[in-house]
GROMACS .gro file of C-alpha atoms in nm:
model
  345
    1MET     CA    1   2.102  -1.088  -0.032
    2ALA     CA    2   2.232  -0.710   0.009
    3THR     CA    3   1.901  -0.477   0.023
    4ALA     CA    4   1.948  -0.181  -0.189
    5THR     CA    5   1.705   0.128  -0.151
    6ALA     CA    6   1.581   0.314  -0.410
    7ARG     CA    7   1.349   0.574  -0.274
    8ASN     CA    8   1.117   0.625   0.014
    9THR     CA    9   0.838   0.842   0.105
   10ASP     CA   10   0.587   0.849   0.394
   11THR     CA   11   0.322   0.601   0.201
   12VAL     CA   12   0.529   0.420  -0.061
   13ARG     CA   13   0.858   0.249   0.001
   14THR     CA   14   1.053   0.116  -0.249
   15GLU     CA   15   1.380  -0.117  -0.251
   16ILE     CA   16   1.553  -0.410  -0.450
   17ARG     CA   17   1.624  -0.734  -0.294
   18GLY     CA   18   1.877  -0.945  -0.475
   19GLY     CA   19   1.712  -0.844  -0.844
   20ILE     CA   20   1.363  -0.848  -0.697
   21GLY     CA   21   1.216  -0.468  -0.697
   22VAL     CA   22   0.953  -0.455  -0.405
   23ILE     CA   23   0.722  -0.154  -0.363
   24THR     CA   24   0.518  -0.136  -0.009
   25LEU     CA   25   0.201   0.033   0.002
   26GLY     CA   26   0.254   0.227   0.354
   27ARG     CA   27  -0.070   0.443   0.407
   28VAL     CA   28  -0.164   0.211   0.649
   29THR     CA   29  -0.461   0.427   0.875
   30ALA     CA   30  -0.612   0.508   0.535
   31LEU     CA   31  -0.628   0.108   0.380
   32ASN     CA   32  -0.364   0.250   0.140
   33ALA     CA   33  -0.608   0.496  -0.019
   34LEU     CA   34  -0.413   0.627  -0.292
   35THR     CA   35  -0.326   0.967  -0.353
   36THR     CA   36  -0.189   1.152  -0.653
   37GLU     CA   37   0.184   1.140  -0.479
   38MET     CA   38   0.126   0.754  -0.421
   39VAL     CA   39   0.065   0.711  -0.768
   40GLU     CA   40   0.389   0.926  -0.875
   41ALA     CA   41   0.582   0.737  -0.672
   42ILE     CA   42   0.510   0.393  -0.781
   43ASP     CA   43   0.507   0.504  -1.118
   44ALA     CA   44   0.827   0.677  -1.092
   45ALA     CA   45   0.994   0.383  -0.899
   46LEU     CA   46   0.877   0.151  -1.215
   47ALA     CA   47   1.021   0.387  -1.471
   48GLU     CA   48   1.366   0.412  -1.316
   49TRP     CA   49   1.336   0.026  -1.288
   50GLU     CA   50   1.195  -0.110  -1.637
   51ASN     CA   51   1.548  -0.130  -1.779
   52THR     CA   52   1.779  -0.262  -1.518
   53GLY     CA   53   1.680  -0.632  -1.614
   54LEU     CA   54   1.505  -0.669  -1.287
   55ARG     CA   55   1.356  -1.045  -1.253
   56ALA     CA   56   1.057  -0.938  -1.138
   57VAL     CA   57   0.845  -0.650  -0.957
   58VAL     CA   58   0.647  -0.773  -0.631
   59LEU     CA   59   0.383  -0.501  -0.520
   60ASP     CA   60   0.288  -0.557  -0.138
   61SER     CA   61   0.126  -0.382   0.149
   62ALA     CA   62   0.233  -0.261   0.519
   63SER     CA   63  -0.144  -0.304   0.651
   64PRO     CA   64  -0.262  -0.624   0.801
   65LYS     CA   65  -0.617  -0.522   0.652
   66ALA     CA   66  -0.574  -0.406   0.355
   67PHE     CA   67  -0.375  -0.423   0.029
   68CYS     CA   68  -0.511  -0.143  -0.093
   69ALA     CA   69  -0.894   0.018  -0.070
   70GLY     CA   70  -0.901   0.219  -0.396
   71GLY     CA   71  -0.818   0.610  -0.459
   72ASP     CA   72  -0.849   0.857  -0.241
   73ILE     CA   73  -1.188   0.948  -0.388
   74ARG     CA   74  -1.299   1.169  -0.125
   75ALA     CA   75  -1.003   1.407  -0.235
   76VAL     CA   76  -1.147   1.387  -0.588
   77GLN     CA   77  -1.486   1.542  -0.449
   78GLU     CA   78  -1.344   1.784  -0.265
   79ASN     CA   79  -1.152   1.912  -0.554
   80SER     CA   80  -1.482   1.894  -0.768
   81LEU     CA   81  -1.671   2.141  -0.513
   82ALA     CA   82  -1.371   2.351  -0.520
   83GLY     CA   83  -1.377   2.357  -0.857
   84ASP     CA   84  -1.049   2.247  -0.901
   85ARG     CA   85  -1.037   2.003  -1.229
   86GLU     CA   86  -0.637   2.015  -1.255
   87ALA     CA   87  -0.617   1.847  -0.899
   88SER     CA   88  -0.835   1.600  -1.006
   89GLU     CA   89  -0.708   1.531  -1.389
   90ARG     CA   90  -0.366   1.517  -1.270
   91PHE     CA   91  -0.483   1.219  -1.008
   92PHE     CA   92  -0.671   1.019  -1.248
   93SER     CA   93  -0.413   1.092  -1.556
   94THR     CA   94  -0.136   0.963  -1.366
   95GLU     CA   95  -0.329   0.652  -1.264
   96TYR     CA   96  -0.418   0.556  -1.547
   97ARG     CA   97  -0.099   0.573  -1.702
   98LEU     CA   98   0.047   0.353  -1.419
   99ASN     CA   99  -0.236   0.113  -1.466
  100ALA     CA  100  -0.104   0.090  -1.850
  101ARG     CA  101   0.258   0.086  -1.746
  102ILE     CA  102   0.198  -0.202  -1.539
  103ALA     CA  103  -0.004  -0.402  -1.777
  104GLY     CA  104   0.298  -0.353  -2.017
  105TYR     CA  105   0.623  -0.415  -1.769
  106PRO     CA  106   0.875  -0.585  -1.911
  107ALA     CA  107   0.918  -0.795  -1.579
  108PRO     CA  108   0.723  -1.018  -1.426
  109PHE     CA  109   0.481  -0.803  -1.212
  110ILE     CA  110   0.340  -0.938  -0.905
  111SER     CA  111   0.071  -0.835  -0.637
  112LEU     CA  112   0.037  -0.958  -0.287
  113ILE     CA  113  -0.295  -0.904  -0.212
  114ASP     CA  114  -0.360  -0.983   0.158
  115GLY     CA  115  -0.666  -0.787   0.255
  116ILE     CA  116  -0.907  -0.531   0.125
  117CYS     CA  117  -0.841  -0.479  -0.254
  118MET     CA  118  -1.141  -0.245  -0.403
  119GLY     CA  119  -1.122   0.021  -0.700
  120GLY     CA  120  -0.771   0.137  -0.770
  121GLY     CA  121  -0.617  -0.158  -0.571
  122MET     CA  122  -0.768  -0.345  -0.852
  123GLY     CA  123  -0.601  -0.118  -1.113
  124LEU     CA  124  -0.240  -0.197  -0.918
  125SER     CA  125  -0.302  -0.561  -0.927
  126VAL     CA  126  -0.506  -0.694  -1.214
  127HIS     CA  127  -0.330  -0.552  -1.506
  128GLY     CA  128   0.007  -0.755  -1.356
  129ALA     CA  129   0.101  -1.118  -1.468
  130PHE     CA  130   0.033  -1.237  -1.131
  131ARG     CA  131  -0.204  -1.166  -0.859
  132VAL     CA  132  -0.156  -1.375  -0.545
  133VAL     CA  133  -0.441  -1.383  -0.273
  134SER     CA  134  -0.493  -1.528   0.044
  135GLY     CA  135  -0.757  -1.618   0.252
  136ASN     CA  136  -0.809  -1.284   0.348
  137ALA     CA  137  -0.876  -1.143  -0.008
  138THR     CA  138  -1.173  -0.940  -0.043
  139LEU     CA  139  -1.168  -0.794  -0.406
  140SER     CA  140  -1.415  -0.584  -0.553
  141MET     CA  141  -1.532  -0.228  -0.778
  142PRO     CA  142  -1.826  -0.081  -0.572
  143GLU     CA  143  -1.805   0.245  -0.769
  144THR     CA  144  -2.162   0.237  -0.860
  145GLY     CA  145  -2.261   0.290  -0.491
  146ILE     CA  146  -2.093   0.635  -0.496
  147GLY     CA  147  -2.249   0.757  -0.794
  148PHE     CA  148  -1.887   0.702  -1.012
  149PHE     CA  149  -1.842   0.415  -1.226
  150PRO     CA  150  -1.567   0.088  -1.241
  151ASP     CA  151  -1.278   0.242  -1.404
  152ILE     CA  152  -0.878   0.184  -1.384
  153GLY     CA  153  -0.941  -0.011  -1.715
  154ALA     CA  154  -1.231  -0.194  -1.589
  155SER     CA  155  -1.406  -0.178  -1.912
  156TYR     CA  156  -1.132  -0.366  -2.044
  157PHE     CA  157  -1.075  -0.638  -1.800
  158LEU     CA  158  -1.439  -0.672  -1.646
  159SER     CA  159  -1.570  -0.685  -1.992
  160ARG     CA  160  -1.340  -1.006  -2.054
  161LEU     CA  161  -1.445  -1.168  -1.782
  162PRO     CA  162  -1.641  -1.544  -1.840
  163GLY     CA  163  -2.028  -1.521  -1.911
  164ALA     CA  164  -2.183  -1.211  -1.763
  165LEU     CA  165  -1.971  -1.222  -1.466
  166GLY     CA  166  -1.806  -0.852  -1.517
  167VAL     CA  167  -2.167  -0.732  -1.575
  168TYR     CA  168  -2.249  -0.861  -1.224
  169LEU     CA  169  -1.940  -0.751  -1.051
  170GLY     CA  170  -1.947  -0.408  -1.236
  171LEU     CA  171  -2.278  -0.321  -1.165
  172THR     CA  172  -2.340  -0.451  -0.801
  173GLY     CA  173  -2.004  -0.394  -0.681
  174ALA     CA  174  -2.000  -0.761  -0.518
  175ARG     CA  175  -1.730  -0.843  -0.306
  176MET     CA  176  -1.517  -1.158  -0.392
  177SER     CA  177  -1.352  -1.407  -0.199
  178ALA     CA  178  -1.018  -1.559  -0.256
  179ALA     CA  179  -1.207  -1.842  -0.414
  180ASP     CA  180  -1.439  -1.628  -0.657
  181ALA     CA  181  -1.136  -1.433  -0.771
  182LEU     CA  182  -0.932  -1.760  -0.909
  183TYR     CA  183  -1.234  -1.884  -1.036
  184THR     CA  184  -1.277  -1.538  -1.262
  185GLY     CA  185  -0.890  -1.536  -1.308
  186LEU     CA  186  -0.880  -1.189  -1.154
  187ALA     CA  187  -0.608  -1.379  -0.902
  188THR     CA  188  -0.389  -1.621  -1.029
  189HIS     CA  189  -0.240  -1.790  -0.716
  190PHE     CA  190  -0.346  -1.896  -0.346
  191ILE     CA  191  -0.072  -1.845  -0.080
  192ASP     CA  192  -0.201  -1.857   0.291
  193SER     CA  193  -0.156  -1.546   0.469
  194GLU     CA  194   0.185  -1.632   0.671
  195SER     CA  195   0.386  -1.797   0.373
  196ILE     CA  196   0.248  -1.452   0.142
  197ARG     CA  197   0.514  -1.236   0.309
  198LEU     CA  198   0.776  -1.499   0.201
  199VAL     CA  199   0.715  -1.420  -0.188
  200PRO     CA  200   1.015  -1.174  -0.249
  201ALA     CA  201   1.272  -1.368  -0.016
  202ALA     CA  202   1.196  -1.667  -0.156
  203LEU     CA  203   1.214  -1.483  -0.532
  204ALA     CA  204   1.557  -1.298  -0.468
  205ASP     CA  205   1.679  -1.643  -0.331
  206HIS     CA  206   1.617  -1.876  -0.626
  207PRO     CA  207   1.722  -1.627  -0.916
  208HIS     CA  208   1.713  -1.938  -1.193
  209ARG     CA  209   1.380  -2.047  -1.093
  210PRO     CA  210   1.031  -1.904  -1.271
  211VAL     CA  211   0.835  -1.699  -1.100
  212GLU     CA  212   0.526  -1.920  -1.157
  213GLU     CA  213   0.723  -2.283  -0.983
  214ILE     CA  214   0.792  -2.016  -0.679
  215LEU     CA  215   0.458  -1.917  -0.632
  216ARG     CA  216   0.321  -2.268  -0.704
  217ALA     CA  217   0.590  -2.375  -0.424
  218LEU     CA  218   0.459  -2.152  -0.151
  219GLY     CA  219   0.091  -2.224  -0.248
  220SER     CA  220  -0.167  -2.397  -0.044
  221PRO     CA  221  -0.486  -2.594  -0.203
  222SER     CA  222  -0.688  -2.368  -0.385
  223PRO     CA  223  -1.015  -2.258  -0.256
  224VAL     CA  224  -1.174  -2.224  -0.589
  225ALA     CA  225  -1.403  -2.496  -0.492
  226ASP     CA  226  -1.552  -2.267  -0.220
  227SER     CA  227  -1.655  -2.018  -0.472
  228ALA     CA  228  -2.023  -1.839  -0.445
  229LEU     CA  229  -1.946  -1.727  -0.798
  230ALA     CA  230  -1.930  -2.046  -0.938
  231GLU     CA  231  -2.256  -2.172  -0.735
  232GLN     CA  232  -2.462  -1.884  -0.857
  233ARG     CA  233  -2.286  -1.878  -1.189
  234GLY     CA  234  -2.596  -1.997  -1.391
  235GLN     CA  235  -2.813  -1.733  -1.248
  236ILE     CA  236  -2.537  -1.468  -1.320
  237ASP     CA  237  -2.526  -1.521  -1.685
  238TRP     CA  238  -2.861  -1.559  -1.732
  239CYS     CA  239  -3.012  -1.220  -1.540
  240PHE     CA  240  -2.650  -1.040  -1.644
  241SER     CA  241  -2.673  -1.138  -2.008
  242ALA     CA  242  -2.966  -0.903  -2.089
  243ARG     CA  243  -2.883  -0.604  -2.291
  244THR     CA  244  -3.087  -0.316  -2.083
  245LEU     CA  245  -3.108  -0.285  -1.699
  246ALA     CA  246  -3.480  -0.276  -1.709
  247GLU     CA  247  -3.423  -0.657  -1.852
  248ILE     CA  248  -3.169  -0.739  -1.604
  249ASP     CA  249  -3.446  -0.634  -1.327
  250GLU     CA  250  -3.731  -0.802  -1.501
  251ARG     CA  251  -3.491  -1.144  -1.484
  252LEU     CA  252  -3.396  -1.083  -1.136
  253ALA     CA  253  -3.741  -1.070  -1.047
  254ALA     CA  254  -3.863  -1.381  -1.234
  255ALA     CA  255  -3.552  -1.561  -1.141
  256GLY     CA  256  -3.704  -1.572  -0.752
  257GLY     CA  257  -3.494  -1.695  -0.472
  258ASP     CA  258  -3.267  -1.552  -0.170
  259TRP     CA  259  -3.009  -1.435  -0.420
  260ALA     CA  260  -3.188  -1.308  -0.677
  261ALA     CA  261  -3.410  -1.058  -0.402
  262THR     CA  262  -3.119  -0.924  -0.263
  263THR     CA  263  -2.924  -0.911  -0.625
  264ARG     CA  264  -3.236  -0.674  -0.703
  265ASN     CA  265  -3.237  -0.488  -0.389
  266THR     CA  266  -2.882  -0.383  -0.427
  267LEU     CA  267  -2.953  -0.261  -0.774
  268ALA     CA  268  -3.231  -0.075  -0.648
  269GLY     CA  269  -3.001   0.149  -0.418
  270LEU     CA  270  -2.739   0.210  -0.635
  271SER     CA  271  -2.695   0.547  -0.886
  272PRO     CA  272  -2.880   0.478  -1.155
  273GLN     CA  273  -2.653   0.686  -1.366
  274SER     CA  274  -2.373   0.490  -1.254
  275LEU     CA  275  -2.537   0.158  -1.361
  276GLN     CA  276  -2.624   0.279  -1.701
  277LEU     CA  277  -2.321   0.402  -1.752
  278THR     CA  278  -2.137   0.099  -1.641
  279LEU     CA  279  -2.365  -0.120  -1.874
  280GLU     CA  280  -2.273   0.082  -2.196
  281LEU     CA  281  -1.921   0.074  -2.095
  282LEU     CA  282  -1.849  -0.246  -2.050
  283ALA     CA  283  -2.040  -0.331  -2.369
  284TRP     CA  284  -1.828  -0.092  -2.546
  285GLY     CA  285  -1.504  -0.191  -2.391
  286LYS     CA  286  -1.526  -0.597  -2.479
  287GLN     CA  287  -1.414  -0.488  -2.830
  288ARG     CA  288  -1.138  -0.220  -2.749
  289ALA     CA  289  -0.786  -0.226  -2.665
  290LEU     CA  290  -0.633  -0.135  -2.269
  291ARG     CA  291  -0.535   0.203  -2.382
  292GLU     CA  292  -0.858   0.286  -2.564
  293CYS     CA  293  -1.043   0.170  -2.260
  294LEU     CA  294  -0.829   0.415  -1.981
  295ALA     CA  295  -0.870   0.715  -2.244
  296ALA     CA  296  -1.191   0.692  -2.282
  297GLU     CA  297  -1.259   0.649  -1.875
  298LEU     CA  298  -1.043   0.929  -1.841
  299GLN     CA  299  -1.237   1.139  -2.053
  300VAL     CA  300  -1.562   1.012  -1.846
  301THR     CA  301  -1.463   1.085  -1.530
  302ARG     CA  302  -1.412   1.472  -1.634
  303ASP     CA  303  -1.791   1.470  -1.659
  304VAL     CA  304  -1.906   1.196  -1.400
  305ILE     CA  305  -1.680   1.423  -1.106
  306ARG     CA  306  -1.922   1.693  -1.167
  307THR     CA  307  -2.260   1.515  -1.133
  308PRO     CA  308  -2.474   1.568  -0.857
  309ASP     CA  309  -2.490   1.170  -0.788
  310PHE     CA  310  -2.090   1.181  -0.789
  311ILE     CA  311  -2.094   1.451  -0.530
  312GLU     CA  312  -2.389   1.285  -0.335
  313GLY     CA  313  -2.257   0.957  -0.351
  314ILE     CA  314  -1.944   1.044  -0.142
  315ARG     CA  315  -2.149   1.265   0.089
  316ALA     CA  316  -2.347   0.983   0.224
  317ALA     CA  317  -2.076   0.703   0.145
  318LEU     CA  318  -1.756   0.887   0.320
  319VAL     CA  319  -1.852   1.232   0.456
  320ASP     CA  320  -2.177   1.212   0.655
  321LYS     CA  321  -2.139   0.810   0.603
  322ASP     CA  322  -2.541   0.788   0.648
  323ARG     CA  323  -2.533   0.534   0.379
  324ASN     CA  324  -2.826   0.662   0.227
  325PRO     CA  325  -2.776   0.883  -0.105
  326THR     CA  326  -3.033   1.066  -0.269
  327TRP     CA  327  -2.997   1.002  -0.629
  328SER     CA  328  -3.095   1.250  -0.895
  329ARG     CA  329  -3.267   1.191  -1.222
  330SER     CA  330  -3.013   1.078  -1.439
  331ARG     CA  331  -2.874   1.301  -1.705
  332PHE     CA  332  -2.675   1.038  -1.898
  333ALA     CA  333  -2.774   0.981  -2.202
  334GLY     CA  334  -2.540   0.698  -2.345
  335LEU     CA  335  -2.219   0.656  -2.527
  336ASP     CA  336  -2.119   0.782  -2.845
  337SER     CA  337  -1.894   0.614  -3.094
  338ASP     CA  338  -1.596   0.716  -2.915
  339GLY     CA  339  -1.731   0.579  -2.577
  340LEU     CA  340  -1.777   0.913  -2.425
  341PRO     CA  341  -2.109   0.967  -2.236
  342ARG     CA  342  -2.374   1.232  -2.374
  343TRP     CA  343  -2.577   1.415  -2.111
  344LYS     CA  344  -2.936   1.576  -2.164
  345HIS     CA  345  -2.978   1.935  -2.148
   0.00000   0.00000   0.00000
């Protein structure tokens, strides 16, 4: 099949191969951490292709280690310290617009997750029709560890996971293996690392076969039986179905055992402000549409990125890298009826 190049940048390559749109993330040295320019390039390609009759769009990565390690959140912190609210607003509004576009895209949207997929990387993948993982895949929403909150529509998709899995994943930032992602439904197919790269060519070479059929044909036996989340499901559902953080902690203490003790210790080291905000957003988002959740999350980011916990969380994780944040006493006072945070004065 002939290959026609639509547009290329240093960090995003887009092309059409035999009726299949292919977008490749290429900011390899930064594990494809998303910049505003990258998000704009992906969004522009999708907008250009939207009414061209493509059979599918594939999003993959040139990195051997990562699909996408999330948004370039250190740049957001630098914008906050510099008082450049416009730059941060542009990043988040563009990113969330892209999330919504992927969710409603007319052609099947397929993400090939062969490595790290965190935060913004989840936003690029989970809203699409097909999320293919390899044995190298690691997925997570680790925002509470940096004084932020699970965004990119997480108040929508985490709140709809079975039982209390979404609350557990959103609060703790726990890392999911390929088996865990398949168990939760955040991933749809498993293909080994050697074969996952064959997906675009297989789709282009078989124009009359359904996408689902092609992915299944390339697939390997599912590792879902090895899911640690499945093994811990009973404890997760009991502990994280509690209505408050204090009650979650009480249930973890009562549960006993290594998993509960480790989870309790993890929560104790995370931003109290972020934990409370996340818990309330997930409860609120369960009754809202995706676009409502994204709109609320955009409003929330405007406040959160200026809080001491966010500035401190990024410092500890990405600037000084001492992994020892000193969290402030929470100024968060709960959500209003529109899902927007109220702050103590």
